[in-house]
Each structure stands twice: as structure tokens, then as C-alpha cells.
Short mmCIF file of N, CA and C and ligand atoms in Angstrom, two decimals:
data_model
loop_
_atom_site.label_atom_id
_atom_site.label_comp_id
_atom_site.label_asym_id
_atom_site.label_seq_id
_atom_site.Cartn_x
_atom_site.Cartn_y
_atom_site.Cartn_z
N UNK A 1 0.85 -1.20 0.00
CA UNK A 1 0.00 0.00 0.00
C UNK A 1 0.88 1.24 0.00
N UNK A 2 0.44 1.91 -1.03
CA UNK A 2 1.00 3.44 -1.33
C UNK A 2 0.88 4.40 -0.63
N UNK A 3 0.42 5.50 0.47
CA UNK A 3 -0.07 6.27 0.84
C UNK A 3 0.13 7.67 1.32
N UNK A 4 -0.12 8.53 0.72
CA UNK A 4 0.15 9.45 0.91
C UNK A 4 1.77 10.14 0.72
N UNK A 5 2.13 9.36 -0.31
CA UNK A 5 3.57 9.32 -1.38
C UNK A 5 3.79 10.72 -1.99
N UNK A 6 4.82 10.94 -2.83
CA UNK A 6 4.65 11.95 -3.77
C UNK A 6 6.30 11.20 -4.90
N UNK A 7 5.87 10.98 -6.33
CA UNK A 7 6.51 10.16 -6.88
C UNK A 7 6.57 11.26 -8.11
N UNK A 8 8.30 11.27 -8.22
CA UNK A 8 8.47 11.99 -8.98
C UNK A 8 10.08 12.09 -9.87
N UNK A 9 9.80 12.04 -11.56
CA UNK A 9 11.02 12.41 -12.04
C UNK A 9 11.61 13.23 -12.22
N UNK A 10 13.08 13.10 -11.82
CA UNK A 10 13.76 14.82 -11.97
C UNK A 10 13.90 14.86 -13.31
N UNK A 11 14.41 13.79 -14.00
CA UNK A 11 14.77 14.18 -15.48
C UNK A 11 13.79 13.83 -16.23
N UNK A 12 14.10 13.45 -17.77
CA UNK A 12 13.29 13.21 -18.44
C UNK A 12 13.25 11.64 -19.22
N UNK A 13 13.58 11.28 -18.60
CA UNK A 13 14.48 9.22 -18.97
C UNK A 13 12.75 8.59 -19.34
N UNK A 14 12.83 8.63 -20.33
CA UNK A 14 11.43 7.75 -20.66
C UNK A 14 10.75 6.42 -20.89
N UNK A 15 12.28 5.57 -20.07
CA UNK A 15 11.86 4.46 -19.67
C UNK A 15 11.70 4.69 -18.80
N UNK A 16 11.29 5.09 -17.61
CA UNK A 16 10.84 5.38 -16.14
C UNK A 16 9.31 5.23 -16.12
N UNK A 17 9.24 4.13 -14.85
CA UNK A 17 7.66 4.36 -14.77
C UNK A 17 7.69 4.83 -13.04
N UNK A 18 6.66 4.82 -12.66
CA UNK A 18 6.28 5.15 -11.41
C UNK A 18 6.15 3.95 -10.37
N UNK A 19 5.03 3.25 -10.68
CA UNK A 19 4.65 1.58 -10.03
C UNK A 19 4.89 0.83 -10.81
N UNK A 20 5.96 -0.15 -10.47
CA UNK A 20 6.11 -1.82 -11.03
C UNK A 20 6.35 -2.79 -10.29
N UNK A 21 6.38 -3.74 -10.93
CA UNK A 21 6.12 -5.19 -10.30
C UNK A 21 5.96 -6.17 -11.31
N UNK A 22 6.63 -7.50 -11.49
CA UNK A 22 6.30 -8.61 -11.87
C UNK A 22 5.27 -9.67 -11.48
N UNK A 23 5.22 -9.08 -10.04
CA UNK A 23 4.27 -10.43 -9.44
C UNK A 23 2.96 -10.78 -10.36
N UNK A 24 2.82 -11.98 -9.84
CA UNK A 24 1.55 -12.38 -10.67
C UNK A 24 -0.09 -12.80 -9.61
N UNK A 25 0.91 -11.99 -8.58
CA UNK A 25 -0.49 -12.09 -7.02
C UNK A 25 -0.31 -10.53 -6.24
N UNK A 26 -1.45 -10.62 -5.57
CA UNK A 26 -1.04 -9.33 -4.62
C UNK A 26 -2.24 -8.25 -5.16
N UNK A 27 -2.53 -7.42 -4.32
CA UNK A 27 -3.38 -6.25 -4.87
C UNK A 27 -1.72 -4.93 -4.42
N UNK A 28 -2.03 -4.20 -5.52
CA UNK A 28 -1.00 -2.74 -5.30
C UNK A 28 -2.50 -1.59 -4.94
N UNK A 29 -2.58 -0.66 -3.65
CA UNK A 29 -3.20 0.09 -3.19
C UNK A 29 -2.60 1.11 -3.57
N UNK A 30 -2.70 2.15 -4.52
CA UNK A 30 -2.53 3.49 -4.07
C UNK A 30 -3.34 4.54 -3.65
N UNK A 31 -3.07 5.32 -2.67
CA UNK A 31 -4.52 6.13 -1.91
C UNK A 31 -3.75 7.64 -1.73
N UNK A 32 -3.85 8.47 -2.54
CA UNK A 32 -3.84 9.85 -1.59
C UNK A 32 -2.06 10.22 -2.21
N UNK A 33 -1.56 9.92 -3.30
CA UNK A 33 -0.08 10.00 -3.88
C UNK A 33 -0.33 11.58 -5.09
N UNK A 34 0.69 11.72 -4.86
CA UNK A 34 1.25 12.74 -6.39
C UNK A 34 2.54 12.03 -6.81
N UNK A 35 1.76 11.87 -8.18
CA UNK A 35 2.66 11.80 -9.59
C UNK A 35 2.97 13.01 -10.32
N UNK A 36 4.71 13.01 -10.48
CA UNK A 36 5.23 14.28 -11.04
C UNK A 36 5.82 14.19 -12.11
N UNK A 37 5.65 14.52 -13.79
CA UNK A 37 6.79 14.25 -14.62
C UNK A 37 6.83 13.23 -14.61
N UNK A 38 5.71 12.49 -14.41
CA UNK A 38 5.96 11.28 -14.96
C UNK A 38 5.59 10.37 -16.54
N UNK A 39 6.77 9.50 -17.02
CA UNK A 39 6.50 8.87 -18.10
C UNK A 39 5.65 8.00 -18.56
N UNK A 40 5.35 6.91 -17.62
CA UNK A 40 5.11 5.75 -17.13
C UNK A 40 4.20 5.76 -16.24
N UNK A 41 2.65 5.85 -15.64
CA UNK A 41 2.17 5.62 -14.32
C UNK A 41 3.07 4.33 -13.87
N UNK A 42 1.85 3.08 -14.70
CA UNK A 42 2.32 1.97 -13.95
C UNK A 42 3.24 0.80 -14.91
N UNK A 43 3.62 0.29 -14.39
CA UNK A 43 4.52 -1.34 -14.86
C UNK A 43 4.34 -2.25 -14.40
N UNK A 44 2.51 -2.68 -13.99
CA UNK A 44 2.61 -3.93 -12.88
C UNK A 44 2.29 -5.21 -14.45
N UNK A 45 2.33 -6.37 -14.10
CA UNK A 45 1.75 -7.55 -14.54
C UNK A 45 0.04 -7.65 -15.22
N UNK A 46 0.31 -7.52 -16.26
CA UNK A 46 -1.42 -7.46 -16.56
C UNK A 46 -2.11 -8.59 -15.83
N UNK A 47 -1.50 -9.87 -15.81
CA UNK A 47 -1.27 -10.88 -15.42
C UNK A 47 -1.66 -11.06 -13.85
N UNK A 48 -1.50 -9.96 -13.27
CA UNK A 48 -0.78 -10.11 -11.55
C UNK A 48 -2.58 -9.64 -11.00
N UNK A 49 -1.93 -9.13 -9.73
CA UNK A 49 -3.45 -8.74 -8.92
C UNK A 49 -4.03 -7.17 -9.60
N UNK A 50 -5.07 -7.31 -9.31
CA UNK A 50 -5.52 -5.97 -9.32
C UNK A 50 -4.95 -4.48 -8.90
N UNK A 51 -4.70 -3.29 -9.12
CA UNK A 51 -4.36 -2.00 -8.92
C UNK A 51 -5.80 -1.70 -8.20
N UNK A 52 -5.50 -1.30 -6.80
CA UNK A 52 -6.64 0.00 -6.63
C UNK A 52 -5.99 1.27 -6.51
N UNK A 53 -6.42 2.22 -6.86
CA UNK A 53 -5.71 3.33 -6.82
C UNK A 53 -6.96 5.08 -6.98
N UNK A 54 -6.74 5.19 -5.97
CA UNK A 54 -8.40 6.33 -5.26
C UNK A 54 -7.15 7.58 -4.47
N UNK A 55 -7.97 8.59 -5.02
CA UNK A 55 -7.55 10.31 -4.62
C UNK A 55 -6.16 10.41 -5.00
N UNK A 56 -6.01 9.55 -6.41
CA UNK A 56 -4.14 10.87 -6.64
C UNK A 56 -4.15 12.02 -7.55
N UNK A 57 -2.83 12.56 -7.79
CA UNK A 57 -3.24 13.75 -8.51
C UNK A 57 -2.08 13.48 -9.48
N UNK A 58 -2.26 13.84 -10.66
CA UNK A 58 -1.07 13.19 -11.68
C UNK A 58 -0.93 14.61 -12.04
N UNK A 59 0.29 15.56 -12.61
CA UNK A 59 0.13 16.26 -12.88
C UNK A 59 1.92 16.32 -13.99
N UNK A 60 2.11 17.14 -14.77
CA UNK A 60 3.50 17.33 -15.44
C UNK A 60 3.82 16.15 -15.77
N UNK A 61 2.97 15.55 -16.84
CA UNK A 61 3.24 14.05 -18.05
C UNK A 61 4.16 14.56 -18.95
N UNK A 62 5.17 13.83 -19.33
CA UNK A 62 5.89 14.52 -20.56
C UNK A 62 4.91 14.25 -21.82
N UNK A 63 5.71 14.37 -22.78
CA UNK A 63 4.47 14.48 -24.07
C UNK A 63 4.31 13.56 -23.96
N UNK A 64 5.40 12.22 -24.12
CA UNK A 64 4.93 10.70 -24.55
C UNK A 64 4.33 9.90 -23.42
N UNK A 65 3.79 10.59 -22.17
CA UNK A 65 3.43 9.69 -21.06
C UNK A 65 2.25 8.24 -21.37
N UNK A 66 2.26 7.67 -20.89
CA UNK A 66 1.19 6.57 -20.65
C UNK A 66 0.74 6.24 -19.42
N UNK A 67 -0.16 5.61 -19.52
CA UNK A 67 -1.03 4.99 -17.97
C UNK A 67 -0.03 3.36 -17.93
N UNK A 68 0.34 3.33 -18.56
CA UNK A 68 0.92 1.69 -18.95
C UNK A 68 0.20 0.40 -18.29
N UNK A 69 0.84 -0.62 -17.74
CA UNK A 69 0.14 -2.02 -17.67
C UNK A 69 -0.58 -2.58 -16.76
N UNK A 70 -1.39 -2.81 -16.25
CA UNK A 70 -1.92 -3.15 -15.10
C UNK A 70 -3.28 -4.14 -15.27
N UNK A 71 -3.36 -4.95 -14.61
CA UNK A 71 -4.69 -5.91 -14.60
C UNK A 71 -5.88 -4.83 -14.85
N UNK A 72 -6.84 -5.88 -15.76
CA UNK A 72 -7.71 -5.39 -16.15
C UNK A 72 -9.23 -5.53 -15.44
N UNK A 73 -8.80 -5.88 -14.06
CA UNK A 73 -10.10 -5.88 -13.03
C UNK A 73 -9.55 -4.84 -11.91
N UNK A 74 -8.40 -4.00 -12.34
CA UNK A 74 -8.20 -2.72 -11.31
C UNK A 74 -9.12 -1.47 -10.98
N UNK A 75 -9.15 -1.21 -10.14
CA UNK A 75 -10.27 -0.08 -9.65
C UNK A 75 -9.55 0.95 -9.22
N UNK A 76 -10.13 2.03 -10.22
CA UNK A 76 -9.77 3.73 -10.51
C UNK A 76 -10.68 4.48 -10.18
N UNK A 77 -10.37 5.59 -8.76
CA UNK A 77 -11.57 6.15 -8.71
C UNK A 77 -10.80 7.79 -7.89
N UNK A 78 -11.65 8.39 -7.96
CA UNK A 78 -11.49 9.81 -7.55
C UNK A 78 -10.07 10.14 -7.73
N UNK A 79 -9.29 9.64 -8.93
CA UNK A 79 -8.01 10.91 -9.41
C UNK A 79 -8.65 12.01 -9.72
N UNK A 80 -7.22 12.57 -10.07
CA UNK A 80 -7.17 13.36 -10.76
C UNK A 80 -5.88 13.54 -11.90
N UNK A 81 -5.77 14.31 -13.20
CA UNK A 81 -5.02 14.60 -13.74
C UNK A 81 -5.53 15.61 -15.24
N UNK A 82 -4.57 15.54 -16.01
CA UNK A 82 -4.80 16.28 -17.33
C UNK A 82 -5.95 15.60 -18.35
N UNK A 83 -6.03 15.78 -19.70
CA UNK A 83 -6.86 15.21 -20.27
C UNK A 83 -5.94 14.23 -20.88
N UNK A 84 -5.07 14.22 -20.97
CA UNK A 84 -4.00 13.17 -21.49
C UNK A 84 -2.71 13.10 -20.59
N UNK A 85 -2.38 11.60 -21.27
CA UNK A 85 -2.84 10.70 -20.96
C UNK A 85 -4.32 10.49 -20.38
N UNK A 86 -5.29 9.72 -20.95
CA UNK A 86 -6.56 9.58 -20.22
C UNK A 86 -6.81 8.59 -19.19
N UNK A 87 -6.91 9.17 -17.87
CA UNK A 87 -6.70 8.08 -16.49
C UNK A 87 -8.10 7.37 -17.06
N UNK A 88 -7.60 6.40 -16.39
CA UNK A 88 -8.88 5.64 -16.29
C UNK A 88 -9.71 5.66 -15.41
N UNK A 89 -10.96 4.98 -15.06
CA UNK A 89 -11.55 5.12 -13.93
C UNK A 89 -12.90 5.67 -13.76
N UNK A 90 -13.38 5.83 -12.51
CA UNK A 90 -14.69 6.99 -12.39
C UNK A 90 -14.38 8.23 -11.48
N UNK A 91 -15.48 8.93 -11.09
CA UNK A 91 -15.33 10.10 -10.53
C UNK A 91 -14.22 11.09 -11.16
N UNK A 92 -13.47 10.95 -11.91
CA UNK A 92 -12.31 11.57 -12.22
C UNK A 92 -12.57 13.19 -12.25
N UNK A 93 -11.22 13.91 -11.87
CA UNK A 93 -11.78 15.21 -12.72
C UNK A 93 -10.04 15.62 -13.37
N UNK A 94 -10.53 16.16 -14.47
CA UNK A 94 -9.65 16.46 -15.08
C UNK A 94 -9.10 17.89 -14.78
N UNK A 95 -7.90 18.09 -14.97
CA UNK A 95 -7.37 19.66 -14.16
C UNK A 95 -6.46 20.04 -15.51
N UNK A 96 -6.51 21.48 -15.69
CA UNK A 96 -5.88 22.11 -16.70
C UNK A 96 -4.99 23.05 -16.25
N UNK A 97 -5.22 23.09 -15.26
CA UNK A 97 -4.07 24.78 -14.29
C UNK A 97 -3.19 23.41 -13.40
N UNK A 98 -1.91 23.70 -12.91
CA UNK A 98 -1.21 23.37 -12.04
C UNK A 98 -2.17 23.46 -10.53
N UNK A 99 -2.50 22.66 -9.72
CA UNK A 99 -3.43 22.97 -8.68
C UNK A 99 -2.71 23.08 -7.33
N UNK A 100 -1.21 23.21 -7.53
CA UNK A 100 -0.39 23.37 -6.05
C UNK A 100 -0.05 24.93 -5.69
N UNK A 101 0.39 24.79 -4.44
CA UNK A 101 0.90 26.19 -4.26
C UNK A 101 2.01 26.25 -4.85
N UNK A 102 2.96 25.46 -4.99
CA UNK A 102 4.50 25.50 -6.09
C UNK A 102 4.88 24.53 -6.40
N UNK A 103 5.15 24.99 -7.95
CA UNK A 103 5.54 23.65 -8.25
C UNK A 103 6.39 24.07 -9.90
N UNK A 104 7.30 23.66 -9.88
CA UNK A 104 7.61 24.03 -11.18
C UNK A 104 7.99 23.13 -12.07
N UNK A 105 7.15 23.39 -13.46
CA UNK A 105 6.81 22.13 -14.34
C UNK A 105 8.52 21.62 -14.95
N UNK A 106 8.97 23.30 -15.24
CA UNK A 106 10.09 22.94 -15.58
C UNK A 106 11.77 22.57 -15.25
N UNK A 107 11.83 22.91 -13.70
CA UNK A 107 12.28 22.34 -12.71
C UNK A 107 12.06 20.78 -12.18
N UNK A 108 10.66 20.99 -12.23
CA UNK A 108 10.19 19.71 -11.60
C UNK A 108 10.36 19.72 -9.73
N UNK A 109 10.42 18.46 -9.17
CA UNK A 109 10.81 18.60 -7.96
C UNK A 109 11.48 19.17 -7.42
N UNK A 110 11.55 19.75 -6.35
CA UNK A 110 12.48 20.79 -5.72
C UNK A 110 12.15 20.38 -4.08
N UNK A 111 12.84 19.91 -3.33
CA UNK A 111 13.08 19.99 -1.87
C UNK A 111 12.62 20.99 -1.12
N UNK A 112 13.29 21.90 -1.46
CA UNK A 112 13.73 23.49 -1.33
C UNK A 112 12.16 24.21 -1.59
N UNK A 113 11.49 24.40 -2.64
CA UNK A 113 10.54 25.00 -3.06
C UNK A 113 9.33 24.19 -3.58
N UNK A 114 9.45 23.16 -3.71
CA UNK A 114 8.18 22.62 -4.51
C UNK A 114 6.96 22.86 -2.70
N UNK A 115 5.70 23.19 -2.87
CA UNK A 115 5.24 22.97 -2.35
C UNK A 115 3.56 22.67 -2.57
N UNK A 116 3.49 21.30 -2.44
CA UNK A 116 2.16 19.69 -2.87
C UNK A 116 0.66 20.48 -2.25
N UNK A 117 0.68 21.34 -1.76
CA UNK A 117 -0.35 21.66 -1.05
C UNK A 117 -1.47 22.38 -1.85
N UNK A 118 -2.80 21.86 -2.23
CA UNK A 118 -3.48 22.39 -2.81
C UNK A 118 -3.94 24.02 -2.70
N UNK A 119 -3.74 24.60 -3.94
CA UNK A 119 -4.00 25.84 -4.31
C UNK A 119 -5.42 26.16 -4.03
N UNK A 120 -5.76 27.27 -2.97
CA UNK A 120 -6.88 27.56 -2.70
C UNK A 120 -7.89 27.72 -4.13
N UNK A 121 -7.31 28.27 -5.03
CA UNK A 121 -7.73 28.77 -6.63
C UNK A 121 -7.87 27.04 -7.27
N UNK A 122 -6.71 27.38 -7.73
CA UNK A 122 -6.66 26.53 -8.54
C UNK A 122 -6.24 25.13 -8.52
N UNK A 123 -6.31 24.69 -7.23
CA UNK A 123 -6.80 23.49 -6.73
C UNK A 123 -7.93 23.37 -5.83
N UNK A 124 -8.75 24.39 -6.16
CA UNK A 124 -10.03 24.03 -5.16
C UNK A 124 -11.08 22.80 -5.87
N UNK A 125 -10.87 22.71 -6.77
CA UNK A 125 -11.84 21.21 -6.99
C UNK A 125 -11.38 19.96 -6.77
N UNK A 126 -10.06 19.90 -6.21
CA UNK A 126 -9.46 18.65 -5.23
C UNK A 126 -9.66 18.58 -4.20
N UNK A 127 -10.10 19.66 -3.61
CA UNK A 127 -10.44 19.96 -1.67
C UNK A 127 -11.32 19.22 -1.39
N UNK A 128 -11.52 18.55 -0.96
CA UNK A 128 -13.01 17.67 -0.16
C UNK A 128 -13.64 17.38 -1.35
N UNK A 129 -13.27 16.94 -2.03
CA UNK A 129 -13.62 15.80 -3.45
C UNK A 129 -13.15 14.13 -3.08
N UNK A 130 -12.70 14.16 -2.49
CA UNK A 130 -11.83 13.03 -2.90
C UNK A 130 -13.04 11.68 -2.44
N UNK A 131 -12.99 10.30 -1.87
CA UNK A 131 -13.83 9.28 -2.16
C UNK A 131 -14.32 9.77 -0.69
N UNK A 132 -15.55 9.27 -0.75
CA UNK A 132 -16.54 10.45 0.59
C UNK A 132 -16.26 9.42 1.66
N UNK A 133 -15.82 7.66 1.83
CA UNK A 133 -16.11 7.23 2.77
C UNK A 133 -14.57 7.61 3.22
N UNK A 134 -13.78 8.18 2.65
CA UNK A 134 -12.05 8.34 3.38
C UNK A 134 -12.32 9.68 3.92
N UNK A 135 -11.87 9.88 5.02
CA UNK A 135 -11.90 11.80 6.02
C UNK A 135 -10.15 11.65 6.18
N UNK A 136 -10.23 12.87 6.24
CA UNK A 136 -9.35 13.56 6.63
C UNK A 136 -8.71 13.41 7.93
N UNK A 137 -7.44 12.74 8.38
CA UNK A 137 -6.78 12.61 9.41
C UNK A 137 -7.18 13.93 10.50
N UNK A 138 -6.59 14.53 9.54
CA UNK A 138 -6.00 16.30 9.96
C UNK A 138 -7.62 17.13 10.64
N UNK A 139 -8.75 16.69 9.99
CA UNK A 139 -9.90 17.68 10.34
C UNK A 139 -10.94 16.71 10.39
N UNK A 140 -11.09 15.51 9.66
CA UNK A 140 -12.23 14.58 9.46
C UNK A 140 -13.11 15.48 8.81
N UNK A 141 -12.63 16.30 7.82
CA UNK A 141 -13.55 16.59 6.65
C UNK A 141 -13.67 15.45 5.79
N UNK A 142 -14.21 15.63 4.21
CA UNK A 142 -14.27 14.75 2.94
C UNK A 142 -12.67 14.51 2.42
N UNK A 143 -12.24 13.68 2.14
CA UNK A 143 -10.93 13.71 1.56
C UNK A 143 -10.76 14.34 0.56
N UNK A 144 -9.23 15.31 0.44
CA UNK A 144 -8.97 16.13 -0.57
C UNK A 144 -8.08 15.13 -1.79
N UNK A 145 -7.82 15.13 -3.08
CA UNK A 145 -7.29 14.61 -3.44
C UNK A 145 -5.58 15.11 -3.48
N UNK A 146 -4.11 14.16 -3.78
CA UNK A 146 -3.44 14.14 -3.27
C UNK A 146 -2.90 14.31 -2.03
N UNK A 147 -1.90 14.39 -1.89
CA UNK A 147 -0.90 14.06 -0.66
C UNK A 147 -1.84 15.01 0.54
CA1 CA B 201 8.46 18.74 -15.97
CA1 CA B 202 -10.63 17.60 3.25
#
């Protein structure tokens, strides 16, 4: 189980994926992650267990990104990301503005400055969106999507 991650490439290496795995058992959980610049979501086993994967936020795909391989009884629900790559799934919402307080596409990660925290503006349709039966550690509101 993934949770509350933030997964991200500094460069631009486009064999890079995000999640992999060979196994051919197992469920992979991701809940509540940011994907950055990334090429690749996943690399699991079409073969293997199911992906669940509920409230991430994908954001800065290079051009050639993909969703890549994953069993085809996986359950996708309340991301978020661009219109392309097209996540799969339900509830989705698609985002066209950067929705953090900093973040720079062309930098990418930064220690120092990146900061994951949803943009009152232009991440307000991630705020208390996210899957209604998960609350919030922090307040026990609705879950926001990402980290
Ligand atoms: Ca970038
Ligand atoms: Ca919330």
C-alpha cells in the first residue's frame, strides 16, 4: 500500500515508470499520492493482482506519457489529472491549471521550493472531493485529493 507518497522524475528518462512489479499475485493500493513528470504511471503484470488506486493527482506528463500495464479488473476512482494521458476510472476530474501552491513544471521537484499543497484557486476542486467514505486525518472533513 502506497499512501500518501509523492513520486516523482527529476529528469526526463522515458523508460521510467512510477509503479512496477512482476508479481503475478497481490493487490498494489494506491490512496492519496502525487505523480510528477511522470513517463510511465504503472509497470505492474497485466497478469498479476488488481491496482486499486483512489484520490491521486497526476500532474507534469511529458508528451509521450502513458497509464501503462496493469490488470484489467483494477479499480480507478477519484483521481485526478490532465486530459491526457486519459486516467482511467470513475469520478475523475480532469485539471488544466497546475493545482499546487508551487511547483515548477520545468524544474520539476524541488526539496527546497516545490510545495504539494493544494492551491486555494486553482486546486479548489481537489479539496473535499476526494472518495466520501475516506476523512481527513487532519480535520475529518471529505478527503482532498493528493498528498
Ligand atoms: Ca516537468
Ligand atoms: Ca478535506
Amino acid at each position: 500500500m502506497l499512501r500518501n507518497c509523492v513520486f516523482f522524475l527529476q529528469q526526463g528518462n522515458s523508460n521510467c515508470y512510477g509503479v512496477g512489479g512482476a508479481s503475478t499475485s497481490g493487490t498494489v493500493e494506491i490512496y492519496n499520492c502525487v505523480f510528477l513528470n511522470t513517463r510511465q504511471w504503472l509497470n505492474l503484470n497485466s497478469a498479476g493482482g488488481p491496482a486499486v488506486a483512489v484520490n491521486n493527482i497526476f500532474w507534469d506528463w511529458g508528451t509521450s506519457s502513458s497509464i501503462g500495464t496493469y490488470n484489467a479488473g483494477s479499480v480507478f476512482d477519484y483521481n485526478a489529472g490532465p486530459a491526457l494521458p486519459a486516467l482511467p476510472g470513475s469520478n475523475l476530474i480532469t485539471i488544466t491549471t497546475d493545482p499546487f501552491v508551487n511547483y515548477d513544471e520545468a524544474n520539476n521537484f524541488s526539496a527546497v521550493t516545490t510545495d504539494l499543497h493544494l492551491d486555494p484557486t486553482n486546486g479548489a476542486a481537489l479539496i473535499n472531493s476526494g472518495h466520501p467514505s475516506l476523512l481527513d486525518f487532519t480535520d475529518g472533513s471529505q478527503s482532498d485529493r493528493g498528498v
